[in-house]
XYZ file of N, CA and C in Angstrom:
543
model
N -79.352 -71.017 -58.296
C -78.315 -71.696 -59.050
C -77.627 -72.716 -58.158
N -76.875 -73.592 -58.784
C -76.149 -74.592 -58.015
C -74.684 -74.579 -58.428
N -73.896 -75.273 -57.664
C -72.461 -75.346 -57.898
C -72.183 -75.756 -59.341
N -71.368 -74.981 -60.036
C -71.018 -75.257 -61.428
C -69.562 -75.714 -61.467
N -69.355 -77.018 -61.313
C -67.998 -77.565 -61.244
C -67.223 -77.334 -62.529
N -67.895 -77.390 -63.673
C -67.207 -77.169 -64.948
C -66.661 -75.741 -65.012
N -67.484 -74.768 -64.635
C -67.033 -73.376 -64.625
C -65.874 -73.196 -63.660
N -66.020 -73.714 -62.453
C -64.976 -73.546 -61.439
C -63.654 -74.156 -61.888
N -63.702 -75.242 -62.640
C -62.461 -75.877 -63.099
C -61.753 -75.034 -64.157
N -62.492 -74.148 -64.823
C -61.893 -73.312 -65.867
C -61.445 -71.946 -65.353
N -61.987 -71.502 -64.239
C -61.695 -70.156 -63.744
C -60.219 -69.962 -63.457
N -59.746 -68.772 -63.766
C -58.403 -68.376 -63.363
C -58.513 -67.045 -62.626
N -57.608 -66.831 -61.704
C -57.528 -65.569 -60.976
C -56.207 -64.932 -61.357
N -56.270 -63.684 -61.798
C -55.065 -62.987 -62.236
C -55.178 -61.510 -61.899
N -54.033 -60.821 -61.844
C -54.084 -59.385 -61.571
C -54.884 -58.656 -62.654
N -55.630 -57.657 -62.241
C -56.416 -56.859 -63.175
C -55.503 -56.206 -64.201
N -55.879 -56.325 -65.457
C -55.195 -55.638 -66.552
C -56.219 -54.681 -67.156
N -55.940 -53.398 -67.108
C -56.926 -52.382 -67.490
C -57.452 -52.545 -68.908
N -56.607 -52.948 -69.843
C -57.052 -53.069 -71.229
C -57.582 -54.464 -71.558
N -57.004 -55.474 -70.989
C -57.357 -56.846 -71.370
C -58.667 -57.336 -70.749
N -58.948 -56.943 -69.527
C -60.133 -57.460 -68.839
C -61.351 -56.574 -69.082
N -62.474 -57.216 -69.418
C -63.731 -56.514 -69.682
C -64.482 -56.312 -68.373
N -64.479 -55.072 -67.892
C -65.161 -54.731 -66.649
C -66.510 -54.074 -66.884
N -66.757 -53.640 -68.113
C -67.956 -52.839 -68.405
C -69.263 -53.556 -68.106
N -69.328 -54.850 -68.369
C -70.591 -55.570 -68.181
C -70.744 -56.139 -66.771
N -69.741 -55.964 -65.916
C -69.793 -56.514 -64.559
C -70.913 -55.858 -63.763
N -71.702 -56.681 -63.084
C -72.757 -56.176 -62.203
C -72.982 -57.185 -61.079
N -72.617 -56.787 -59.867
C -72.840 -57.666 -58.715
C -74.114 -57.293 -57.975
N -74.700 -56.151 -58.338
C -75.925 -55.719 -57.685
C -75.717 -54.689 -56.589
N -74.463 -54.323 -56.328
C -74.154 -53.300 -55.325
C -73.364 -52.206 -56.040
N -73.975 -51.035 -56.185
C -73.363 -49.953 -56.966
C -71.941 -49.620 -56.518
N -71.730 -49.546 -55.216
C -70.407 -49.181 -54.697
C -69.339 -50.159 -55.175
N -69.661 -51.444 -55.190
C -68.703 -52.467 -55.615
C -68.546 -52.446 -57.131
N -69.664 -52.339 -57.858
C -69.594 -52.254 -59.321
C -68.753 -51.053 -59.751
N -69.003 -49.899 -59.140
C -68.275 -48.683 -59.505
C -66.796 -48.782 -59.179
N -66.456 -49.438 -58.071
C -65.042 -49.617 -57.758
C -64.355 -50.353 -58.900
N -64.923 -51.468 -59.332
C -64.289 -52.247 -60.399
C -64.235 -51.463 -61.703
N -65.325 -50.825 -62.073
C -65.410 -50.153 -63.370
C -64.634 -48.840 -63.431
N -64.601 -48.099 -62.329
C -64.047 -46.744 -62.355
C -62.722 -46.621 -61.613
N -62.617 -47.228 -60.455
C -61.502 -46.966 -59.545
C -60.408 -48.020 -59.558
N -60.744 -49.266 -59.809
C -59.802 -50.383 -59.623
C -58.513 -50.236 -60.422
N -58.608 -49.798 -61.659
C -57.403 -49.649 -62.478
C -56.427 -48.660 -61.872
N -56.930 -47.505 -61.455
C -56.080 -46.485 -60.839
C -55.575 -46.956 -59.475
N -56.438 -47.621 -58.702
C -56.081 -48.159 -57.386
C -54.832 -49.029 -57.496
N -54.812 -49.913 -58.488
C -53.671 -50.813 -58.679
C -52.482 -50.078 -59.294
N -52.730 -49.237 -60.305
C -51.635 -48.539 -60.995
C -50.871 -47.614 -60.056
N -51.567 -47.031 -59.093
C -50.924 -46.107 -58.150
C -50.431 -46.810 -56.891
N -50.415 -48.140 -56.919
C -49.886 -48.959 -55.825
C -50.599 -48.769 -54.487
N -51.892 -48.491 -54.546
C -52.685 -48.468 -53.310
C -52.968 -49.890 -52.847
N -52.936 -50.808 -53.777
C -53.190 -52.215 -53.498
C -53.228 -52.981 -54.800
N -53.653 -54.216 -54.724
C -53.741 -55.074 -55.904
C -55.179 -55.527 -56.088
N -55.590 -55.589 -57.343
C -56.924 -56.070 -57.690
C -56.744 -57.332 -58.514
N -57.443 -58.380 -58.118
C -57.392 -59.660 -58.825
C -58.781 -59.962 -59.369
N -58.806 -60.501 -60.591
C -60.082 -60.809 -61.230
C -60.166 -62.292 -61.540
N -61.390 -62.801 -61.530
C -61.663 -64.174 -61.952
C -62.264 -64.103 -63.346
N -61.666 -64.865 -64.263
C -62.183 -64.929 -65.627
C -62.300 -66.392 -66.043
N -63.076 -66.613 -67.078
C -63.251 -67.938 -67.668
C -62.608 -67.873 -69.054
N -61.284 -68.155 -69.146
C -60.572 -67.999 -70.421
C -61.213 -68.830 -71.526
N -61.178 -68.358 -72.737
C -60.460 -67.170 -73.209
C -61.243 -65.873 -73.064
N -62.449 -65.912 -72.520
C -63.248 -64.696 -72.373
C -62.559 -63.716 -71.420
N -62.519 -62.433 -71.784
C -61.921 -61.434 -70.899
C -62.913 -60.869 -69.878
N -64.163 -61.361 -69.897
C -65.202 -60.827 -69.015
C -64.903 -61.159 -67.548
N -64.923 -60.140 -66.711
C -64.681 -60.322 -65.279
C -65.932 -60.922 -64.639
N -65.761 -62.088 -64.008
C -66.862 -62.763 -63.316
C -66.863 -62.454 -61.825
N -65.724 -62.031 -61.314
C -65.597 -61.680 -59.913
C -64.255 -61.024 -59.692
N -64.096 -60.396 -58.540
C -62.821 -59.742 -58.245
C -62.678 -59.548 -56.746
N -61.446 -59.269 -56.342
C -61.183 -58.831 -54.976
C -60.010 -57.871 -54.995
N -59.940 -57.020 -53.979
C -58.862 -56.044 -53.855
C -58.213 -56.198 -52.486
N -56.891 -56.168 -52.486
C -56.106 -56.303 -51.256
C -55.156 -55.119 -51.126
N -54.911 -54.699 -49.900
C -53.920 -53.654 -49.659
C -53.343 -53.815 -48.261
N -52.129 -53.268 -48.067
C -51.547 -53.303 -46.725
C -52.370 -52.407 -45.794
N -52.330 -52.739 -44.530
C -53.160 -52.017 -43.573
C -52.496 -52.078 -42.197
N -52.910 -51.203 -41.321
C -52.462 -51.235 -39.928
C -53.684 -51.071 -39.031
N -53.690 -51.793 -37.936
C -54.798 -51.732 -36.977
C -54.260 -51.159 -35.675
N -54.954 -50.182 -35.146
C -54.598 -49.618 -33.849
C -54.726 -50.726 -32.805
N -53.659 -50.951 -32.064
C -53.638 -52.014 -31.053
C -54.810 -51.867 -30.077
N -55.149 -50.636 -29.731
C -56.211 -50.402 -28.746
C -57.578 -50.857 -29.232
N -57.746 -51.024 -30.552
C -59.048 -51.438 -31.079
C -59.237 -52.953 -31.067
N -58.177 -53.692 -30.779
C -58.249 -55.155 -30.793
C -58.918 -55.696 -29.530
N -59.538 -56.860 -29.635
C -60.035 -57.525 -28.426
C -58.873 -57.778 -27.459
N -59.164 -57.754 -26.182
C -58.132 -57.894 -25.140
C -57.249 -59.119 -25.351
N -57.826 -60.250 -25.690
C -57.036 -61.481 -25.875
C -55.989 -61.309 -26.967
N -56.333 -60.620 -28.036
C -55.372 -60.390 -29.121
C -54.360 -59.315 -28.744
N -54.797 -58.311 -28.017
C -53.916 -57.209 -27.629
C -52.734 -57.705 -26.803
N -52.984 -58.670 -25.935
C -51.915 -59.179 -25.066
C -50.805 -59.861 -25.860
N -51.126 -60.404 -27.031
C -50.138 -61.131 -27.836
C -49.311 -60.223 -28.749
N -49.677 -58.969 -28.848
C -49.058 -58.076 -29.820
C -47.813 -57.402 -29.260
N -46.904 -57.028 -30.174
C -45.723 -56.285 -29.738
C -46.138 -54.919 -29.185
N -45.279 -54.329 -28.412
C -45.582 -53.029 -27.810
C -45.360 -51.924 -28.844
N -46.299 -51.838 -29.743
C -46.298 -50.826 -30.796
C -47.706 -50.249 -30.873
N -47.853 -49.061 -31.438
C -49.195 -48.477 -31.510
C -50.119 -49.164 -32.518
N -49.529 -49.834 -33.509
C -50.345 -50.483 -34.537
C -49.730 -51.824 -34.913
N -50.564 -52.679 -35.482
C -50.120 -54.000 -35.903
C -50.464 -54.154 -37.385
N -49.604 -54.859 -38.111
C -49.795 -55.002 -39.554
C -50.941 -55.949 -39.883
N -51.585 -55.655 -41.006
C -52.712 -56.466 -41.470
C -52.787 -56.367 -42.989
N -53.599 -57.214 -43.559
C -53.903 -57.147 -44.988
C -55.389 -56.859 -45.087
N -55.706 -55.808 -45.823
C -57.084 -55.336 -45.931
C -57.725 -55.896 -47.195
N -58.770 -56.670 -47.018
C -59.576 -57.172 -48.128
C -60.670 -56.125 -48.340
N -60.369 -55.153 -49.211
C -61.222 -53.967 -49.295
C -62.460 -54.143 -50.155
N -62.413 -55.021 -51.126
C -63.564 -55.222 -52.010
C -63.617 -56.669 -52.466
N -64.826 -57.196 -52.543
C -65.083 -58.507 -53.145
C -66.392 -58.368 -53.902
N -66.398 -58.805 -55.153
C -67.628 -58.747 -55.932
C -67.749 -59.940 -56.859
N -68.962 -60.459 -56.984
C -69.256 -61.588 -57.869
C -70.361 -61.141 -58.818
N -70.147 -61.307 -60.121
C -71.151 -60.924 -61.100
C -72.449 -61.693 -60.843
N -73.575 -60.998 -60.992
C -74.875 -61.625 -60.731
C -75.103 -62.872 -61.577
N -74.527 -62.916 -62.767
C -74.728 -64.064 -63.662
C -74.167 -65.353 -63.083
N -73.191 -65.245 -62.167
C -72.568 -66.456 -61.612
C -72.719 -66.554 -60.096
N -73.528 -65.685 -59.509
C -73.772 -65.796 -58.070
C -74.515 -67.096 -57.800
N -74.099 -67.809 -56.768
C -74.719 -69.080 -56.418
C -74.113 -70.277 -57.117
N -73.080 -70.047 -57.931
C -72.428 -71.144 -58.681
C -71.135 -71.622 -58.028
N -70.753 -71.017 -56.899
C -69.508 -71.393 -56.242
C -68.364 -70.438 -56.516
N -68.607 -69.424 -57.358
C -67.548 -68.477 -57.705
C -67.131 -67.665 -56.482
N -68.077 -67.313 -55.616
C -67.748 -66.551 -54.409
C -66.818 -67.318 -53.485
N -67.103 -68.581 -53.277
C -66.239 -69.426 -52.440
C -64.866 -69.569 -53.082
N -64.858 -69.803 -54.388
C -63.603 -69.915 -55.139
C -62.771 -68.642 -54.973
N -63.415 -67.489 -55.148
C -62.706 -66.215 -55.086
C -62.249 -65.886 -53.666
N -63.090 -66.184 -52.678
C -62.700 -65.912 -51.290
C -61.512 -66.784 -50.898
N -61.500 -68.029 -51.352
C -60.358 -68.907 -51.089
C -59.103 -68.333 -51.727
N -59.220 -67.873 -52.969
C -58.071 -67.271 -53.654
C -57.588 -66.029 -52.911
N -58.523 -65.196 -52.452
C -58.157 -63.978 -51.727
C -57.425 -64.307 -50.430
N -57.938 -65.271 -49.683
C -57.301 -65.626 -48.412
C -55.942 -66.277 -48.636
N -55.790 -67.033 -49.710
C -54.468 -67.592 -50.048
C -53.488 -66.469 -50.380
N -53.950 -65.437 -51.106
C -53.094 -64.278 -51.404
C -52.716 -63.558 -50.111
N -53.632 -63.504 -49.145
C -53.325 -62.876 -47.855
C -52.214 -63.640 -47.141
N -52.288 -64.954 -47.171
C -51.221 -65.765 -46.564
C -49.906 -65.513 -47.283
N -49.935 -65.493 -48.618
C -48.717 -65.215 -49.385
C -48.129 -63.864 -48.994
N -48.985 -62.851 -48.874
C -48.520 -61.522 -48.489
C -47.930 -61.507 -47.093
N -48.584 -62.181 -46.166
C -48.069 -62.248 -44.793
C -46.750 -63.001 -44.744
N -46.617 -64.037 -45.561
C -45.348 -64.768 -45.608
C -44.226 -63.894 -46.149
N -44.560 -62.982 -47.035
C -43.565 -62.112 -47.650
C -43.192 -60.927 -46.771
N -44.197 -60.301 -46.134
C -43.918 -59.055 -45.420
C -44.478 -58.997 -44.007
N -45.138 -60.052 -43.572
C -45.764 -60.045 -42.255
C -47.199 -59.572 -42.348
N -47.921 -59.799 -41.311
C -49.329 -59.405 -41.253
C -50.016 -60.286 -40.227
N -50.487 -59.681 -39.166
C -51.127 -60.451 -38.093
C -52.571 -60.818 -38.402
N -53.230 -60.000 -39.231
C -54.662 -60.172 -39.453
C -55.036 -59.938 -40.911
N -56.181 -60.506 -41.287
C -56.899 -60.096 -42.491
C -58.056 -59.255 -41.972
N -58.239 -58.085 -42.550
C -59.276 -57.154 -42.113
C -60.215 -56.881 -43.281
N -61.493 -56.740 -42.984
C -62.463 -56.347 -44.009
C -63.597 -55.588 -43.358
N -64.378 -54.926 -44.181
C -65.576 -54.231 -43.725
C -66.772 -54.902 -44.378
N -67.612 -55.527 -43.571
C -68.803 -56.197 -44.101
C -69.785 -55.139 -44.597
N -70.285 -55.336 -45.801
C -71.169 -54.345 -46.414
C -72.559 -54.333 -45.775
N -72.949 -55.482 -45.208
C -74.242 -55.574 -44.531
C -74.221 -56.793 -43.603
N -75.311 -57.001 -42.885
C -75.351 -58.093 -41.910
C -75.307 -59.459 -42.587
N -75.879 -59.580 -43.760
C -75.810 -60.848 -44.504
C -74.345 -61.203 -44.790
N -73.578 -60.228 -45.263
C -72.150 -60.458 -45.528
C -71.410 -60.764 -44.230
N -71.747 -60.053 -43.159
C -71.083 -60.285 -41.870
C -71.302 -61.725 -41.398
N -72.507 -62.242 -41.569
C -72.777 -63.638 -41.173
C -71.920 -64.607 -41.986
N -71.795 -64.342 -43.266
C -70.958 -65.191 -44.120
C -69.506 -65.160 -43.638
N -68.992 -63.966 -43.361
C -67.604 -63.840 -42.904
C -67.402 -64.488 -41.532
N -68.397 -64.391 -40.659
C -68.286 -65.063 -39.357
C -68.164 -66.572 -39.536
N -68.891 -67.134 -40.496
C -68.782 -68.574 -40.760
C -67.381 -68.941 -41.236
N -66.673 -67.988 -41.828
C -65.300 -68.230 -42.277
C -64.281 -68.014 -41.160
N -64.743 -67.580 -39.990
C -63.843 -67.398 -38.855
C -63.538 -65.959 -38.502
N -64.044 -65.004 -39.267
C -63.824 -63.594 -38.944
C -64.599 -63.249 -37.678
N -64.037 -62.321 -36.900
C -64.723 -61.837 -35.704
C -64.979 -60.341 -35.857
N -66.018 -59.873 -35.179
C -66.337 -58.451 -35.208
C -65.335 -57.692 -34.355
N -64.938 -56.534 -34.829
C -64.058 -55.665 -34.064
C -64.961 -54.753 -33.234
N -65.017 -54.961 -31.917
C -65.988 -54.243 -31.081
C -65.904 -52.722 -31.205
N -64.708 -52.201 -31.426
C -64.525 -50.754 -31.467
C -64.933 -50.131 -32.797
N -65.255 -50.949 -33.805
C -65.530 -50.425 -35.143
C -66.618 -51.268 -35.813
N -67.891 -50.910 -35.634
C -68.990 -51.713 -36.185
C -68.837 -51.950 -37.693
N -69.031 -53.190 -38.086
C -68.899 -53.568 -39.489
C -67.519 -54.061 -39.857
N -66.523 -53.640 -39.089
C -65.153 -54.080 -39.366
C -64.944 -55.443 -38.719
N -64.301 -56.326 -39.472
C -64.090 -57.696 -38.999
C -62.643 -58.083 -39.242
N -62.163 -59.026 -38.439
C -60.796 -59.483 -38.650
C -60.671 -60.975 -38.421
N -59.635 -61.513 -39.035
C -59.303 -62.931 -38.930
C -57.815 -63.010 -38.663
N -57.438 -63.654 -37.568
C -56.019 -63.793 -37.236
C -55.330 -64.655 -38.289
N -54.164 -64.232 -38.710
C -53.422 -64.966 -39.735
C -53.114 -66.388 -39.270
N -52.813 -66.564 -37.997
C -52.514 -67.917 -37.508
C -53.746 -68.816 -37.629
N -54.925 -68.259 -37.393
C -56.170 -69.016 -37.545
C -56.393 -69.371 -39.007
N -56.151 -68.418 -39.883
C -56.306 -68.658 -41.320
C -55.344 -69.736 -41.804
N -54.097 -69.650 -41.380
C -53.116 -70.671 -41.801
C -53.541 -72.067 -41.350
N -53.976 -72.176 -40.098
C -54.425 -73.488 -39.598
C -55.611 -74.008 -40.403
N -56.540 -73.132 -40.710
C -57.720 -73.548 -41.480
C -57.321 -74.021 -42.874
N -56.438 -73.298 -43.522
C -56.009 -73.686 -44.869
C -55.226 -74.998 -44.839
N -54.402 -75.174 -43.819
C -53.651 -76.431 -43.702
C -54.592 -77.608 -43.455
N -55.652 -77.374 -42.693
C -56.562 -78.476 -42.366
C -57.360 -78.948 -43.576
N -57.532 -78.076 -44.560
C -58.240 -78.488 -45.779
C -57.274 -78.691 -46.941
N -55.984 -78.705 -46.631
C -54.931 -79.015 -47.603
C -54.873 -78.024 -48.764
N -55.038 -76.731 -48.469
C -54.864 -75.714 -49.502
C -53.441 -75.203 -49.381
N -52.660 -75.301 -50.465
C -51.235 -74.910 -50.399
C -51.038 -73.435 -50.149
């Protein structure tokens, strides 16, 4: 598939609404991610474990993609030495955890993933502006995903294979350089 500018211009990202959004037909091709959206996401958000945001093409309620964010803390000792030196003398540092990202197979390759990742990272900046947060943290599901995240500036956390982080200051600079508010 190729970039679908018409679709991207219509997409909206909004908090998951358990009754309004159609999650049943969502399929990204990874059972763990599909099941999170279909089974767990509503309770995850309702019980304030975090927030789930969905991408839809209004007026259709069908979920084309989603991401989940929650507050997180990283043990200072697990950080690379260069980052550890900059941190306050506390056992942990605040972060925002990007716990799930999924794009429906029907729109994979159309630019929806880039659109959604941009929206997720903007929400991370908003959250850090509101309550603080030194890093965005995520767990890459496989090496293909890890390569994609590395291209976005995430680094591997040496003490925790698969876990990756992006310094908030790096993210802010990147967003400012491409003029994303």
